[in-house]
Amino acid sequence: ACCSRDTATVQALGRQLAGKLCRLLPIMLSPWFLLACPDASFGDVFAAAQGKMPEWVHLREVLEFVSAAHDCQRALVGLLHSLGYIRGLLQNLGFPEGRRLACMWKYATLGNHASPPLVPQELSTGQRMRLRWHLGVMECQLGAAAPFAGAAVRWAASARCAPCCASG
């Protein structure tokens, strides 16, 4: 749902898993999944392009999210911890975020069956093309929007500062 930017499904799953803090779920999985949030700002896009959390995400909200996820589904906390640990290791090894997400999507797709086979099949050509398309679109959107988002964030910060500086 996050990779294909299906905001309705992302929000429904987020509400089910984390209640009112559902907006954090895609971002906790990957900063790129910010594109699945319907109300992402320029600052959010700029942070995602840099692989960072948006400015509005504070430690207290993350702790509340983890607590809500723990109350709802204990396995989710373990999954998020594991994904975060793996993400950190892969970043240190220079493994691109897009490739990490491609692996996540591949195995999520292969395991998305009522009774998955003991030995997973390979993705079909259509599934591989869809995966590459969606990840390519996400990467292009972040890459194209990041410079403008960064400029917009700097302009907004200077516009807020301008009255103080002008009067000083």
Short mmCIF file of C-alpha atoms in Angstrom, two decimals:
data_model
loop_
_atom_site.label_atom_id
_atom_site.label_comp_id
_atom_site.label_asym_id
_atom_site.label_seq_id
_atom_site.Cartn_x
_atom_site.Cartn_y
_atom_site.Cartn_z
CA ALA A 1 0.00 0.00 0.00
CA CYS A 2 2.87 2.38 0.83
CA CYS A 3 4.82 1.58 -2.34
CA SER A 4 1.81 2.09 -4.59
CA ARG A 5 0.86 5.22 -2.59
CA ASP A 6 -2.62 3.84 -1.81
CA THR A 7 -3.39 6.47 0.83
CA ALA A 8 -6.81 5.07 1.77
CA THR A 9 -5.37 1.63 2.56
CA VAL A 10 -2.34 3.12 4.31
CA GLN A 11 -4.60 5.22 6.53
CA ALA A 12 -6.96 2.31 7.27
CA LEU A 13 -4.08 -0.01 8.20
CA GLY A 14 -2.42 2.76 10.20
CA ARG A 15 -5.59 3.43 12.19
CA GLN A 16 -5.98 -0.28 12.84
CA LEU A 17 -2.39 -0.67 14.00
CA ALA A 18 -1.64 2.65 15.69
CA GLY A 19 -4.88 4.55 16.25
CA LYS A 20 -4.60 8.34 16.07
CA LEU A 21 -0.87 8.14 15.35
CA CYS A 22 -1.54 6.35 12.05
CA ARG A 23 0.28 9.06 10.10
CA LEU A 24 3.57 7.76 11.50
CA LEU A 25 3.24 4.19 10.18
CA PRO A 26 4.46 4.75 6.62
CA ILE A 27 7.28 7.01 7.78
CA MET A 28 8.43 4.46 10.37
CA LEU A 29 8.79 1.89 7.58
CA SER A 30 10.74 4.24 5.29
CA PRO A 31 11.03 8.01 4.83
CA TRP A 32 10.15 7.40 1.16
CA PHE A 33 6.70 6.22 2.21
CA LEU A 34 5.90 9.80 3.16
CA LEU A 35 4.53 9.97 -0.38
CA ALA A 36 1.69 7.73 0.83
CA CYS A 37 0.60 10.47 3.26
CA PRO A 38 -2.04 12.76 1.74
CA ASP A 39 -0.95 15.89 3.61
CA ALA A 40 2.83 15.83 3.14
CA SER A 41 4.45 19.27 3.17
CA PHE A 42 7.51 20.53 1.30
CA GLY A 43 9.53 20.15 4.50
CA ASP A 44 8.38 16.54 4.81
CA VAL A 45 9.40 15.78 1.21
CA PHE A 46 12.79 17.48 1.71
CA ALA A 47 13.44 15.41 4.86
CA ALA A 48 12.36 12.19 3.10
CA ALA A 49 14.70 12.87 0.19
CA GLN A 50 17.54 13.14 2.72
CA GLY A 51 16.44 9.91 4.43
CA LYS A 52 15.36 11.77 7.57
CA MET A 53 12.17 11.98 9.59
CA PRO A 54 10.02 15.10 9.10
CA GLU A 55 10.46 17.92 11.62
CA TRP A 56 7.01 17.34 13.11
CA VAL A 57 8.00 13.84 14.28
CA HIS A 58 9.13 14.10 17.90
CA LEU A 59 10.37 11.47 20.27
CA ARG A 60 7.15 11.58 22.30
CA GLU A 61 5.04 10.77 19.21
CA VAL A 62 7.35 7.90 18.27
CA LEU A 63 7.07 6.49 21.79
CA GLU A 64 3.27 6.87 21.73
CA PHE A 65 3.20 5.16 18.32
CA VAL A 66 5.27 2.23 19.58
CA SER A 67 3.09 1.99 22.68
CA ALA A 68 -0.13 2.02 20.62
CA ALA A 69 1.31 -0.55 18.22
CA HIS A 70 2.38 -2.71 21.16
CA ASP A 71 -1.11 -2.58 22.67
CA CYS A 72 -2.71 -3.45 19.34
CA GLN A 73 -0.33 -5.96 17.83
CA ARG A 74 2.83 -6.92 19.67
CA ALA A 75 4.37 -8.43 16.52
CA LEU A 76 4.32 -5.00 14.82
CA VAL A 77 6.78 -3.56 17.34
CA GLY A 78 9.21 -6.40 16.68
CA LEU A 79 8.79 -5.99 12.95
CA LEU A 80 9.42 -2.23 13.09
CA HIS A 81 12.47 -2.75 15.30
CA SER A 82 13.84 -5.37 12.96
CA LEU A 83 13.21 -3.25 9.86
CA GLY A 84 14.86 -0.24 11.48
CA TYR A 85 17.88 -2.27 12.50
CA ILE A 86 18.24 -3.74 9.02
CA ARG A 87 17.77 -0.29 7.45
CA GLY A 88 20.59 1.11 9.59
CA LEU A 89 22.92 -1.75 8.69
CA LEU A 90 22.15 -1.44 4.99
CA GLN A 91 22.66 2.34 5.07
CA ASN A 92 26.09 1.84 6.65
CA LEU A 93 26.93 -0.60 3.85
CA GLY A 94 25.82 1.87 1.17
CA PHE A 95 22.78 -0.20 0.16
CA PRO A 96 20.29 2.20 -1.48
CA GLU A 97 16.89 2.75 0.11
CA GLY A 98 15.18 1.97 -3.20
CA ARG A 99 16.74 -1.49 -3.31
CA ARG A 100 15.75 -2.13 0.31
CA LEU A 101 12.16 -1.19 -0.49
CA ALA A 102 12.23 -3.38 -3.61
CA CYS A 103 13.22 -6.35 -1.43
CA MET A 104 10.49 -5.53 1.11
CA TRP A 105 7.87 -5.23 -1.61
CA LYS A 106 8.99 -8.41 -3.37
CA TYR A 107 8.64 -10.56 -0.26
CA ALA A 108 5.44 -8.85 0.84
CA THR A 109 3.98 -9.64 -2.58
CA LEU A 110 5.19 -13.24 -2.48
CA GLY A 111 3.77 -13.74 1.02
CA ASN A 112 0.43 -12.09 0.31
CA HIS A 113 -1.60 -15.28 -0.10
CA ALA A 114 -4.23 -16.94 2.06
CA SER A 115 -1.99 -20.03 2.21
CA PRO A 116 1.48 -19.20 0.89
CA PRO A 117 3.44 -22.08 -0.63
CA LEU A 118 6.28 -23.57 1.42
CA VAL A 119 8.76 -22.52 -1.26
CA PRO A 120 7.88 -19.05 -2.57
CA GLN A 121 7.61 -18.64 -6.31
CA GLU A 122 9.45 -15.87 -8.11
CA LEU A 123 7.60 -12.69 -8.99
CA SER A 124 5.90 -12.76 -12.34
CA THR A 125 7.15 -10.43 -15.06
CA GLY A 126 4.11 -8.21 -14.49
CA GLN A 127 4.76 -8.05 -10.74
CA ARG A 128 8.43 -7.18 -11.30
CA MET A 129 7.48 -4.46 -13.78
CA ARG A 130 4.89 -3.04 -11.37
CA LEU A 131 7.43 -3.04 -8.52
CA ARG A 132 10.08 -1.28 -10.64
CA TRP A 133 7.53 1.22 -11.92
CA HIS A 134 6.24 2.23 -8.49
CA LEU A 135 9.69 2.47 -6.91
CA GLY A 136 11.01 4.38 -9.93
CA VAL A 137 8.13 6.84 -9.70
CA MET A 138 8.73 7.33 -5.97
CA GLU A 139 12.45 7.87 -6.48
CA CYS A 140 11.83 10.35 -9.33
CA GLN A 141 9.22 12.24 -7.32
CA LEU A 142 11.53 12.59 -4.35
CA GLY A 143 14.51 13.44 -6.53
CA ALA A 144 12.60 16.03 -8.53
CA ALA A 145 10.75 17.57 -5.59
CA ALA A 146 13.62 17.68 -3.10
CA PRO A 147 15.46 20.72 -4.55
CA PHE A 148 12.21 22.70 -4.79
CA ALA A 149 11.10 21.52 -1.36
CA GLY A 150 14.44 22.54 0.12
CA ALA A 151 14.20 25.97 -1.49
CA ALA A 152 10.59 26.34 -0.29
CA VAL A 153 11.58 25.39 3.27
CA ARG A 154 14.47 27.88 3.27
CA TRP A 155 12.23 30.59 1.77
CA ALA A 156 9.52 29.97 4.37
CA ALA A 157 12.10 30.12 7.16
CA SER A 158 13.51 33.39 5.82
CA ALA A 159 10.01 34.83 5.34
CA ARG A 160 9.24 34.08 9.00
CA CYS A 161 12.52 35.67 10.01
CA ALA A 162 12.23 38.74 7.77
CA PRO A 163 10.03 40.91 10.07
CA CYS A 164 12.39 40.38 13.03
CA CYS A 165 15.47 41.12 10.94
CA ALA A 166 13.94 44.17 9.27
CA SER A 167 12.94 45.78 12.55
CA GLY A 168 16.35 45.06 14.19
#
